[in-house]
Coordinates of C-alpha atoms in Angstrom, one line a residue:
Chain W
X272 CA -16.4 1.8 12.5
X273 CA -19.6 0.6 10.2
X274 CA -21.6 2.6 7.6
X275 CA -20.9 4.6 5.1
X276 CA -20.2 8.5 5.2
X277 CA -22.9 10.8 3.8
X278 CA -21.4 12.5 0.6
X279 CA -20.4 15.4 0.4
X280 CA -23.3 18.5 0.6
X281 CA -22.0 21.1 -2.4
X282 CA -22.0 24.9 -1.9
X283 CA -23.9 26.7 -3.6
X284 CA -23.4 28.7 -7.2
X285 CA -23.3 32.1 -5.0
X286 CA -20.9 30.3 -2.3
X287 CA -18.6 29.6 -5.3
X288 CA -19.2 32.7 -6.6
X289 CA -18.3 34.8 -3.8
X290 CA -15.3 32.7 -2.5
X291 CA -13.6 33.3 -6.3
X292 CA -14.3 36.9 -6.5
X293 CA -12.5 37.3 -3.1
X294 CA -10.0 34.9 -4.0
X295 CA -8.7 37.3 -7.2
X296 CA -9.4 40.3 -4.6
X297 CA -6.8 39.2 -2.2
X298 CA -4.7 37.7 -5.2
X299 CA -4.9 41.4 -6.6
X300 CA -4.5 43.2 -3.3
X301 CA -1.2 41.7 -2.1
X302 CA 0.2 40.9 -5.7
X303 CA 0.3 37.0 -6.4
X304 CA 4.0 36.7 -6.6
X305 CA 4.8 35.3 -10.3
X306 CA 7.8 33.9 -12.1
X307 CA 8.2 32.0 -15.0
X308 CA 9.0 28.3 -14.6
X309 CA 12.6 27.3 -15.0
X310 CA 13.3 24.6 -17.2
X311 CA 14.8 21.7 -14.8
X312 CA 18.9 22.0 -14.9
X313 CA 20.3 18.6 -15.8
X314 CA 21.4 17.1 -12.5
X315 CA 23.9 14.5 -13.2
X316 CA 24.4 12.6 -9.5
X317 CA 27.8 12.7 -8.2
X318 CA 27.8 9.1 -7.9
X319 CA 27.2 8.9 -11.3
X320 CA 29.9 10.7 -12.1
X321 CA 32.4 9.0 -9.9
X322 CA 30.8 5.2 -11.4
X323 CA 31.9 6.9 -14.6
X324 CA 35.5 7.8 -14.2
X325 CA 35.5 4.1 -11.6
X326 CA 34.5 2.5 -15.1
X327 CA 37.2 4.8 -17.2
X328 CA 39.8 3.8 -15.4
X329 CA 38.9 -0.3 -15.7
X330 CA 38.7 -0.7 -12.2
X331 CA 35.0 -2.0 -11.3
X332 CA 35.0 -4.3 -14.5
X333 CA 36.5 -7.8 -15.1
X334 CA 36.7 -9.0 -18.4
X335 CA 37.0 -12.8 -19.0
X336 CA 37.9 -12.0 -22.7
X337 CA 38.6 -9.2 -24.9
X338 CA 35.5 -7.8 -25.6
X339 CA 33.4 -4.3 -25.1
X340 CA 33.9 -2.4 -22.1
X341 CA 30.9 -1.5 -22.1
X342 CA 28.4 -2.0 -19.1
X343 CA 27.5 -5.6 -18.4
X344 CA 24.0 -4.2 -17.5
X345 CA 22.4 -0.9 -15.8
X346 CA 22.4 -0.3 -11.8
X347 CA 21.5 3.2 -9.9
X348 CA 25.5 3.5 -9.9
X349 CA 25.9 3.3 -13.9
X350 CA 22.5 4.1 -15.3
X351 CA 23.6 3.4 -18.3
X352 CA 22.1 1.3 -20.9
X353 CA 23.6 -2.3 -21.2
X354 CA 24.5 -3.0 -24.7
X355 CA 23.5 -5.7 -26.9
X356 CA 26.3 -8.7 -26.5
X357 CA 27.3 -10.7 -28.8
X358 CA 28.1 -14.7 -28.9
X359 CA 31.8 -15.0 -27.8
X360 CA 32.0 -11.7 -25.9
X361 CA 31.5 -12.6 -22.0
X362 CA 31.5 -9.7 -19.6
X363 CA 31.4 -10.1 -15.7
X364 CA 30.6 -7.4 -12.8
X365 CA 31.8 -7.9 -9.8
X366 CA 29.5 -5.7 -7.6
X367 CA 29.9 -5.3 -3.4
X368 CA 27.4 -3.5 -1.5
X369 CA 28.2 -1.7 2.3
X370 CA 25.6 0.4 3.7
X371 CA 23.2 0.8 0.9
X372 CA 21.2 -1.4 -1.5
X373 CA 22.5 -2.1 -4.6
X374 CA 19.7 -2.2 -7.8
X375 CA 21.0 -4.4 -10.8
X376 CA 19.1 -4.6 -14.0
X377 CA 19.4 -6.6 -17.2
X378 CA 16.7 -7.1 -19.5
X379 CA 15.4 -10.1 -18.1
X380 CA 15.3 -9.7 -15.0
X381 CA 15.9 -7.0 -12.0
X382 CA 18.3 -7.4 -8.9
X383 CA 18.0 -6.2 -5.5
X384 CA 21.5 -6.6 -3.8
X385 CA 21.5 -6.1 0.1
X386 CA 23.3 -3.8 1.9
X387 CA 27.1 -5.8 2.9
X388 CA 26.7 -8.2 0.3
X389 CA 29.1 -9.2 -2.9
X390 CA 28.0 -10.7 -6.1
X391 CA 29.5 -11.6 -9.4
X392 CA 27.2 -11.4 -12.3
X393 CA 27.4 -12.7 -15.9
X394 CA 26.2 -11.8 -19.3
X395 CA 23.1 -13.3 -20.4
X396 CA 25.0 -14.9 -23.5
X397 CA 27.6 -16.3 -21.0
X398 CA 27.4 -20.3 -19.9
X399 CA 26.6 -20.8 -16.6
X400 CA 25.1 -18.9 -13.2
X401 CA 23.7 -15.4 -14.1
X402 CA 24.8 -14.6 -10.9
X403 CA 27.1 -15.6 -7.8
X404 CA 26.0 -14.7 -4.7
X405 CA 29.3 -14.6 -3.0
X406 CA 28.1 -13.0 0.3
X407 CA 25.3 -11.4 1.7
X408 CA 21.4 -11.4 0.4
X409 CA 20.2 -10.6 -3.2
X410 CA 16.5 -9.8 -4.4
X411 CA 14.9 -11.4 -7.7
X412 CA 12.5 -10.5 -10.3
X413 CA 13.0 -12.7 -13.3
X414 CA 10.9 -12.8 -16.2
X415 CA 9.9 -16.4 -17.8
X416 CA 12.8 -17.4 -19.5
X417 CA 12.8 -18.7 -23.3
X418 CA 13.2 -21.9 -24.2
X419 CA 16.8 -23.1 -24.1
X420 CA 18.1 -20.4 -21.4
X421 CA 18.0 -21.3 -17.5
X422 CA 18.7 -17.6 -14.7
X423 CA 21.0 -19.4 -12.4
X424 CA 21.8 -18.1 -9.3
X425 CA 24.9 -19.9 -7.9
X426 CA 25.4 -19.4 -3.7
X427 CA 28.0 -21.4 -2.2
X428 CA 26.7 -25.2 -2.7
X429 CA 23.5 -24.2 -3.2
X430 CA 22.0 -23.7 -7.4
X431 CA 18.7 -21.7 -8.0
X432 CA 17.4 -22.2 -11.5
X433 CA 14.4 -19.9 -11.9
X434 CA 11.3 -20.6 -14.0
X435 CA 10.3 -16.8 -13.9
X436 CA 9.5 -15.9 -10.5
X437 CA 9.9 -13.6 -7.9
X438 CA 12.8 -14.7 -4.8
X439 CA 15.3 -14.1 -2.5
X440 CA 18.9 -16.0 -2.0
X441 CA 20.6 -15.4 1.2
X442 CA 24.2 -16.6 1.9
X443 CA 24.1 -18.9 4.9
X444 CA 27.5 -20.1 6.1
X445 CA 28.5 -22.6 2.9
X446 CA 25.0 -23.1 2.0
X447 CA 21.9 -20.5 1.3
X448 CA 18.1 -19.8 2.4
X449 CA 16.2 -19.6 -0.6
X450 CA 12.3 -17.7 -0.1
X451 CA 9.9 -17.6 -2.9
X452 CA 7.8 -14.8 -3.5
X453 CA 6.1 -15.3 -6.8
X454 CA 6.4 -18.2 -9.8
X455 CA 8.8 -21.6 -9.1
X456 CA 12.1 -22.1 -8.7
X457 CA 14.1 -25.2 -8.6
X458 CA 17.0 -25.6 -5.5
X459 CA 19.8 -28.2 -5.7
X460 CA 22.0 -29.1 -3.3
X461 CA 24.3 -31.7 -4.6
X462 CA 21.7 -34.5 -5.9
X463 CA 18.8 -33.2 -4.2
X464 CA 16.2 -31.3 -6.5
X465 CA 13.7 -28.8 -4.7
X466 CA 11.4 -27.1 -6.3
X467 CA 9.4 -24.2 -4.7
X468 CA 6.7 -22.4 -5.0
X469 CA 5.0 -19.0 -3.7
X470 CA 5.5 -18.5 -0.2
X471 CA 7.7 -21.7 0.3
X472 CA 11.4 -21.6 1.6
X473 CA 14.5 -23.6 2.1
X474 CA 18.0 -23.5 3.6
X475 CA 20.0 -25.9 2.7
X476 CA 23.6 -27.0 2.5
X477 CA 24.6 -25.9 5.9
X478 CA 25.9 -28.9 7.1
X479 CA 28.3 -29.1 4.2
X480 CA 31.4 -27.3 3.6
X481 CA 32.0 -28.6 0.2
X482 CA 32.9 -26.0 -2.1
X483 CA 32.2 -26.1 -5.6
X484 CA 36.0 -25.1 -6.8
X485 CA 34.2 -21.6 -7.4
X486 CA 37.1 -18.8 -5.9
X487 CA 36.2 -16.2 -3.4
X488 CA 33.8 -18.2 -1.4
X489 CA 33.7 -16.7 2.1
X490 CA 31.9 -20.0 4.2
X491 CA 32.2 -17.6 7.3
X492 CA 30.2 -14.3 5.9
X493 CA 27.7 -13.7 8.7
X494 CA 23.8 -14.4 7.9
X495 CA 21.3 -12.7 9.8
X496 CA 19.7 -16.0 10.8
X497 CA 22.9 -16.7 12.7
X498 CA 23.1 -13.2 14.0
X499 CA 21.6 -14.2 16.8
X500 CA 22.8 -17.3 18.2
X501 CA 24.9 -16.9 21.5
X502 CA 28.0 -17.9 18.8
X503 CA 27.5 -14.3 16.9
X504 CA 29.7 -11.9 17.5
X505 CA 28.2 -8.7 18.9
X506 CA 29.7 -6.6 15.7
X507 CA 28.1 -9.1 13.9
X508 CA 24.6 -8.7 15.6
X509 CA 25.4 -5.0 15.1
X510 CA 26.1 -4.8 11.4
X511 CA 23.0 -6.8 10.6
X512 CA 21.0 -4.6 12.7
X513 CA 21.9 -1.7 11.1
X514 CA 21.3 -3.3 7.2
X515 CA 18.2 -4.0 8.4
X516 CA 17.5 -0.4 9.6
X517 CA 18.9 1.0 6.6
X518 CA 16.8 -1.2 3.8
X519 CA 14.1 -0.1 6.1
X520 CA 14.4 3.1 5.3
X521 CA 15.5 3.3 2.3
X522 CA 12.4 1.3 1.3
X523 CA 10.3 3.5 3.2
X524 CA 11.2 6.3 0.8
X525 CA 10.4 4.1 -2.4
X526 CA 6.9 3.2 -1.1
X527 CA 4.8 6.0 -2.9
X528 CA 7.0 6.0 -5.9
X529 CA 8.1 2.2 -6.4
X530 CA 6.2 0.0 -4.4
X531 CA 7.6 -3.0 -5.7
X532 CA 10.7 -2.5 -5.2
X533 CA 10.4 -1.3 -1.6
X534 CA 8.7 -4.3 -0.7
X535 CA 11.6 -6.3 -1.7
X536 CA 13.8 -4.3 0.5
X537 CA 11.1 -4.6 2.9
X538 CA 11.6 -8.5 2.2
X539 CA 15.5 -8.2 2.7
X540 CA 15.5 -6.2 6.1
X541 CA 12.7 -8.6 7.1
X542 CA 15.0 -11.3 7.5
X543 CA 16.8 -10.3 10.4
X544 CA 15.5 -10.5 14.0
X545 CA 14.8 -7.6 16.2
X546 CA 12.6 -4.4 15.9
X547 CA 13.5 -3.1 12.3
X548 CA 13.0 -6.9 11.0
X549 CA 9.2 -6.6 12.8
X550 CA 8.5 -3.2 11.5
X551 CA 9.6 -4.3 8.0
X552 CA 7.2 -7.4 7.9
X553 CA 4.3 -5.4 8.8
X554 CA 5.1 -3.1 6.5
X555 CA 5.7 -5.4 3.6
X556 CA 1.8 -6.9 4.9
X557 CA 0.4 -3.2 4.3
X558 CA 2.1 -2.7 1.2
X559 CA 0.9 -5.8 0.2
X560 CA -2.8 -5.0 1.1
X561 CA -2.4 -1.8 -0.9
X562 CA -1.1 -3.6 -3.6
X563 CA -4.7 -5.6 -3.4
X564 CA -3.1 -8.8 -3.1
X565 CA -4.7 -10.1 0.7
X566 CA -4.0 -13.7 0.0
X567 CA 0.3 -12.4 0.3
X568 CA -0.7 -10.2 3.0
X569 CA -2.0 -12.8 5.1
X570 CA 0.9 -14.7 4.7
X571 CA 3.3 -12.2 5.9
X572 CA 0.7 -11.1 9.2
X573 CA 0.8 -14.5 9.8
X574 CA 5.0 -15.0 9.6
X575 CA 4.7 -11.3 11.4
X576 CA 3.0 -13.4 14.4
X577 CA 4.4 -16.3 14.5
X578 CA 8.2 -14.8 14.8
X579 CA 7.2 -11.5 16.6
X580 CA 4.3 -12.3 18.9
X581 CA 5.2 -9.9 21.0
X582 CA 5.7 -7.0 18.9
X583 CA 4.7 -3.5 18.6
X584 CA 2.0 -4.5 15.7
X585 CA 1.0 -7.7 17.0
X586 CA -2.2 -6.9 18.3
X587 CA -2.7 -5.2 15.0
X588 CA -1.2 -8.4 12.3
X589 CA -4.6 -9.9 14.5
X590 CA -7.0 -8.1 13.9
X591 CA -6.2 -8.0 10.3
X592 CA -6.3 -11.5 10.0
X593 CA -9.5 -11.9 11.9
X594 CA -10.9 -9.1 9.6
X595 CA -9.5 -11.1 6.3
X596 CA -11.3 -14.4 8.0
X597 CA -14.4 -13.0 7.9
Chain F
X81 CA -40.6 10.6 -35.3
X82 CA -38.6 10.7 -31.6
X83 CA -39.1 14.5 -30.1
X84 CA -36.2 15.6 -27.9
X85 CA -37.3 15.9 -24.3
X86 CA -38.0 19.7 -23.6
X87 CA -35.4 19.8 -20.8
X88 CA -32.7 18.9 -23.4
X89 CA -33.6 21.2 -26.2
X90 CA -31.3 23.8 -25.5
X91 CA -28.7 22.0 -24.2
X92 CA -25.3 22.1 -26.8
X93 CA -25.1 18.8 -28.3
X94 CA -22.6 16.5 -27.0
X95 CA -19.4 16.2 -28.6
X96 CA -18.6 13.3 -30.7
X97 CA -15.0 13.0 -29.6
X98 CA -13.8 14.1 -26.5
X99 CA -12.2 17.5 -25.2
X100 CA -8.2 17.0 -25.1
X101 CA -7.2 16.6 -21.3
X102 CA -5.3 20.3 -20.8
X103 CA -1.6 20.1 -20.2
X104 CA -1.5 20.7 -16.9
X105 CA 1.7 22.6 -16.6
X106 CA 1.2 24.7 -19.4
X107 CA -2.2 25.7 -17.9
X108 CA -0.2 26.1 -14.3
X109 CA 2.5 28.6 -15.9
X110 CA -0.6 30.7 -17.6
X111 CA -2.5 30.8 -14.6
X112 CA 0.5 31.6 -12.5
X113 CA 1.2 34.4 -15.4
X114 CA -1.7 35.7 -13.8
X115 CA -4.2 35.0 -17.5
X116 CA -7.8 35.2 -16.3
X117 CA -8.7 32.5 -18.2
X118 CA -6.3 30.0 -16.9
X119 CA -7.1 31.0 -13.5
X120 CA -10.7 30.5 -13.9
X121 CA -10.0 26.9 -15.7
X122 CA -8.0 25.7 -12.3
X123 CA -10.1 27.2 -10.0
X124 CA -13.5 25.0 -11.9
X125 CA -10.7 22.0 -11.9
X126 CA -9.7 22.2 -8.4
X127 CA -13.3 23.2 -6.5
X128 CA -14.5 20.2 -5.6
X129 CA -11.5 18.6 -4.7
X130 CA -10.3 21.5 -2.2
X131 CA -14.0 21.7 -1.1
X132 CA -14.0 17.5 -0.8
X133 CA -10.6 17.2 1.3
X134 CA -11.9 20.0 3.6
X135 CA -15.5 18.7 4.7
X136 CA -14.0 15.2 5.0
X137 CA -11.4 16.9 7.7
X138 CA -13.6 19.3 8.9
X139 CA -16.6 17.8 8.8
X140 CA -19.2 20.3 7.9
X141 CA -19.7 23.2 5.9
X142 CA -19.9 26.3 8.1
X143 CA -16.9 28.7 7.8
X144 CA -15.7 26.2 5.3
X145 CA -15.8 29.0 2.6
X146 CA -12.9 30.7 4.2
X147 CA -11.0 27.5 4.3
X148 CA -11.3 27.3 0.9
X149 CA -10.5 30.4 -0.2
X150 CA -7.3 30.1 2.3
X151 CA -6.6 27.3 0.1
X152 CA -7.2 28.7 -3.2
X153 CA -5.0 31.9 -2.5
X154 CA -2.1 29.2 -1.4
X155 CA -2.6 27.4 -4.4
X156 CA -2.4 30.6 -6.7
X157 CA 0.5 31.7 -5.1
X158 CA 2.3 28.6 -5.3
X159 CA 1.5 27.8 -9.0
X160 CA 4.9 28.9 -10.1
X161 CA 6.6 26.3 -7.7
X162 CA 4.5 23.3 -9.9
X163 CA 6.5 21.4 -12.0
X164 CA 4.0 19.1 -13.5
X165 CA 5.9 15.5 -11.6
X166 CA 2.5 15.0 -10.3
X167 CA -1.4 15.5 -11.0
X168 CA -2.3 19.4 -10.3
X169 CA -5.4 17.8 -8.3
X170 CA -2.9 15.9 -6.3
X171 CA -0.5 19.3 -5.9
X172 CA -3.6 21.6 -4.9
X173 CA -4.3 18.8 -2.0
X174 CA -0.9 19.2 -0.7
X175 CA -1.6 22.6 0.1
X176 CA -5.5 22.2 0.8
X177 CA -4.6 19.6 3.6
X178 CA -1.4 22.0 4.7
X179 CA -3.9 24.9 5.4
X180 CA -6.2 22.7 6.9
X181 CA -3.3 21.6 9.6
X182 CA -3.1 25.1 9.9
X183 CA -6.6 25.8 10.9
X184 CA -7.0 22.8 13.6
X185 CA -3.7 24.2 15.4
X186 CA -5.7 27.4 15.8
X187 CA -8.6 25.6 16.6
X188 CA -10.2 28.4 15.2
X189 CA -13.7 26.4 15.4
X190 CA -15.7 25.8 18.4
X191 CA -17.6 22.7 19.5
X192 CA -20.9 24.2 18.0
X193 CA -19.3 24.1 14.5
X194 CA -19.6 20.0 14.6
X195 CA -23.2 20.5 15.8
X196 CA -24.0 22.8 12.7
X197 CA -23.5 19.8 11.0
X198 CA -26.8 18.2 12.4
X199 CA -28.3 20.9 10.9
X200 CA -28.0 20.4 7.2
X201 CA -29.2 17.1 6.2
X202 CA -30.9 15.2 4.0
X203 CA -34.1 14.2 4.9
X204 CA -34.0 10.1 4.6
X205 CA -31.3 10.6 7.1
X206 CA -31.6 8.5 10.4
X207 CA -31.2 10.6 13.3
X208 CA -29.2 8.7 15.2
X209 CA -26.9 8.6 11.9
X210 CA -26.5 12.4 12.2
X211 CA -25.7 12.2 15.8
X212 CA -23.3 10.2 15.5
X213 CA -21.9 11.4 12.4
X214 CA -21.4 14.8 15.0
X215 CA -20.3 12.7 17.8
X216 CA -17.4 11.1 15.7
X217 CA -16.5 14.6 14.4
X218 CA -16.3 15.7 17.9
X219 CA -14.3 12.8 19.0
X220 CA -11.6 14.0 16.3
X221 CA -11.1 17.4 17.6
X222 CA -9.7 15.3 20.5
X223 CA -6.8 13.7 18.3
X224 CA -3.7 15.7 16.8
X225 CA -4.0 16.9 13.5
X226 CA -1.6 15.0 11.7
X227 CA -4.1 11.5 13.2
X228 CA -7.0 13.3 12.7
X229 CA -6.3 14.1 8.3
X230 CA -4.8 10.7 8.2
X231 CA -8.0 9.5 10.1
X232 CA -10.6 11.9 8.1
X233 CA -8.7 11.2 4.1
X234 CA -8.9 7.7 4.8
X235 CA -10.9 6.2 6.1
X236 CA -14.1 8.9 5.3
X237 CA -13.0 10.2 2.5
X238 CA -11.8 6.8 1.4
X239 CA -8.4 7.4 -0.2
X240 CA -6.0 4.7 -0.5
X241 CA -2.7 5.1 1.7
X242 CA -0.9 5.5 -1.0
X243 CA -2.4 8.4 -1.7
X244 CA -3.0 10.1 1.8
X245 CA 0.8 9.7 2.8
X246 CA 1.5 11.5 -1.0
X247 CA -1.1 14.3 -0.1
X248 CA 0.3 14.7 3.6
X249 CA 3.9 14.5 2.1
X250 CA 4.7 11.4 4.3
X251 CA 6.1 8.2 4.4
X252 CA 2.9 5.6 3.5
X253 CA 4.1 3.8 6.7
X254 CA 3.7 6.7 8.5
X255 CA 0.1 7.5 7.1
X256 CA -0.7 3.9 8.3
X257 CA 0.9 4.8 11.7
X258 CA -1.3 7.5 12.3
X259 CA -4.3 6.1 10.5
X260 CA -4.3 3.0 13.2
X261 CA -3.6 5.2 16.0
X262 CA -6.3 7.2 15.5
X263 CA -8.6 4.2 15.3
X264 CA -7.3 3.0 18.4
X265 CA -8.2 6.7 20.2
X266 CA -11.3 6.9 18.4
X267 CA -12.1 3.2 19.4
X268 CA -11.6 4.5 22.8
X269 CA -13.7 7.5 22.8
X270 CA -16.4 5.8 21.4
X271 CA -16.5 2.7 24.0
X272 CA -17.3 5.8 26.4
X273 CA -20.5 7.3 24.0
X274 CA -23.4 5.5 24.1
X275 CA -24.4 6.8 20.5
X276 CA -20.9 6.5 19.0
X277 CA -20.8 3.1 20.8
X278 CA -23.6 1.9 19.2
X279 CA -22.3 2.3 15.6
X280 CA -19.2 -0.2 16.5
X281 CA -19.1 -3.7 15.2
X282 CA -19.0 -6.4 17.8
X283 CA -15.3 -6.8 17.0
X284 CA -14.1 -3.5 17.5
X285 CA -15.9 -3.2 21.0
X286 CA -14.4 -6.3 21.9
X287 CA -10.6 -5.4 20.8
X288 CA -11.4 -1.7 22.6
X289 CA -11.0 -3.6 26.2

């Protein structure tokens, strides 16, 4: 509706007056119940506890040569810090996620890792990919790189060099479906060089099923674009149905606290079809508006309608866009 | 030589460096220790913001003054529980909105309460303003509470989402949820009040049908 609201009409000094006097009446009268705050017991998370003794007994780490033990970098699992590495000491992570996300973080650069999804990161000192998305979808926020030092995301026959930006990479049968957020990033698929900007995407390398000799390549791990061709498997279908539901949620919880981060999982579960992949686009539009950036949430009212034109928000993601027009 | 206005005279002179901000928890736990002076200093800081959340929901001021004090004696009584993870302004709202939930599942207030509000007004007001200002108020006793503070925090008090879904202790896509449906029932109320009606834009009467 138009116009502005009237403001506010104060009480008076003798409205205040009174309402605090019977305030510490009735405060008085029943005995405002008192007790001293409680410093905040140290709460140390089961799962930390249990990513503890996993690294303790050498089982979640892989170790290319003899070097620290020490964590290759910080996720919700292992908060702990990642230590400094030096030249000649290369550490690997070999991460797989099931029904919740996965948060990876080095100093460079933060990870999003989807719900059923594997990946094999590197050491910043190490040569080669940063990371190898072996299966599954991962979530970027790289910080401009210095001169000299490429953030390589290797996925299947697919290389994503990153010029400091803000992207997804999604495993799609041998190749991957690269979406850009924020920045540039530069795709190549044998001799062909993409480069991307904000709110551009690309798949490619599905018609090849050249590896790249890298082991542990799965060129059958479901994609959620595939999930629904008549070809999919129902479990299939299922599975990615329920990631989507549960990076839904999960970003639902981090709106207040971390926006940014839940509108990357937002991101993630929007890749799907079906009714959790709508409700997360929208979502990702309003958190965008909130987030005063309109130009983004235009983009993703306008993906919302040109996907889901039927759905629950449609009639909504319209008017928006009509309001944003004017 | 410049003479200081009379109305300034005996007015203490302003500081040349400001107050410190209080730490809020510290002045939580003394208040909650029940120290007169700490009690008073929340009960200055939090006034107007109990008093603001309350009109907007409300939407006048007559038997407001029990609602706040409702408030106030739940926020008392509930310092001990704050832990200082988020603004005390933000904390007392929590509550302030909780009691107001309280009050329109009682529906302790009658129709004639939204017309009190025609009575106070400023004078440069437009009549037709006032009326409607009543009409709307009246056409949000006809939503559920939950729509009606989404409705009433946002979009007349003009809080973000961000910050009505923290002060309703919801989800933000919730707040938006209930935000939009209570457009979309107040949208249809209004299509049906020739005064309200009057007060829509052209697009919102046309997305109404």
């Amino acid at each position: 509706m138009s116009g502005e609201f009237p403001s506010i009409p104060p009480l008076s000094d003798e409205a205040w007056l009174r309402i605090e006097s019977n305030v510490y009446s009735e405060l008085q009268r029943n005995g405002a119940r008192v007790e001293p705050v409680q410093p905040r017991a140290k709460n140390w998370p089961l799962a930390t506890l249990a990513a503890a003794a996993i690294v303790a007994l050498g089982l979640a780490w892989n170790q290319n040569q003899p070097g620290p033990t020490a964590p290759l970098a910080s996720t919700e699992r292992n908060p702990a810090p990642a230590p400094a590495l030096h030249s000649g000491h290369v550490s690997s992570r070999y991460i797989t996620t099931q029904w919740d996300p996965e948060l990876l973080e080095f100093e460079d650069a933060s990870i999003d890792i989807a719900p059923n999804s594997a990946v094999l990161a590197f050491s910043p000192t190490a040569p080669g990919p940063r990371l190898v998305l072996e299966k599954g979808t991962a979530y970027f926020k790289v910080d401009s790189q210095p001169q000299g030092r490429d953030f390589v995301v290797q996925a299947g026959n697919v290389r994503v060099r990153v010029i400091g930006t803000e992207f997804s990479v999604e495993r799609v049968g041998a190749g991957a479906r690269v979406d850009v957020t924020e920045g540039v990033v530069e795709v190549t698929h044998g001799d062909e060089v993409h480069r991307l900007t904000a709110g551009e995407h690309l798949t490619e390398g599905l018609a090849f099923a050249e590896g790249l000799g890298l082991a542990g390549f799965n060129e059958d791990a479901p994609s959620w674009d595939a999930v629904d061709s008549e070809t999919a498997p129902p479990r299939t279908k299922t599975r990615a149905r329920a990631n989507a539901r549960l990076l839904f949620q999960k970003a639902a919880t981090l709106e207040s606290s971390s926006p940014k981060r839940a509108a990357r999982l937002y991101r993630m579960a929007s890749r799907g079809h079906g009714s959790w992949a709508a409700n997360a686009l929208y979502a990702l539009a309003m958190l965008a508006f909130d987030e005063d950036q309109p130009t983004r949430a235009e983009r993703y009212l306008e993906e919302y309608l040109r996907r889901f034109p039927k759905g629950v928000n449609a009639v909504d993601a319209r008017r928006e866009l009509d309001r944003d027009v004017q | 030589m410049q003479t200081v206005p009379q109305s300034y005279q005996n007015e203490r002179p302003v500081p040349a460096v400001a107050p410190p901000v209080p730490d809020m928890l510290a002045l939580a736990t003394a208040a909650a220790a029940g120290q007169p002076l700490a009690q008073r200093q929340v009960f200055r800081m939090l006034k107007r913001v109990v008093h603001g959340t309350l009109y907007r929901i409300v939407g006048n001021n007559r038997n407001i003054e029990d609602l706040v004090q409702d408030s106030f004696i739940e926020i008392y009584r509930s310092l001990h529980n704050y832990r200082g993870d988020a603004k005390l302004t933000t904390w007392a709202d929590r509550i302030t909105v909780r009691v107001a939930y309280r009050h329109l599942r009682r529906r302790d207030f009658l129709l004639s309460d939204i017309e009190a509000a025609a009575v106070w007004e400023p004078a440069e007001s437009r009549a037709d303003a006032r009326e409607g200002l009543r009409r709307l108020y009246a056409a949000l006793n006809r939503l559920n509470p939950e729509q009606r503070v989404a409705f009433a925090l946002f979009a007349i008090d003009g809080r973000s989402l961000i910050e009505v879904a923290a002060v309703t202790d919801v989800t933000v896509v919730t707040a938006k949820s209930r935000v939009w449906r209570a457009r979309r029932a107040l949208r249809k109320i209004a299509m049906q009040d020739p005064v309200l009606s009057s007060h829509l834009t052209d697009e919102e009467k046309e997305s109404g049908r």
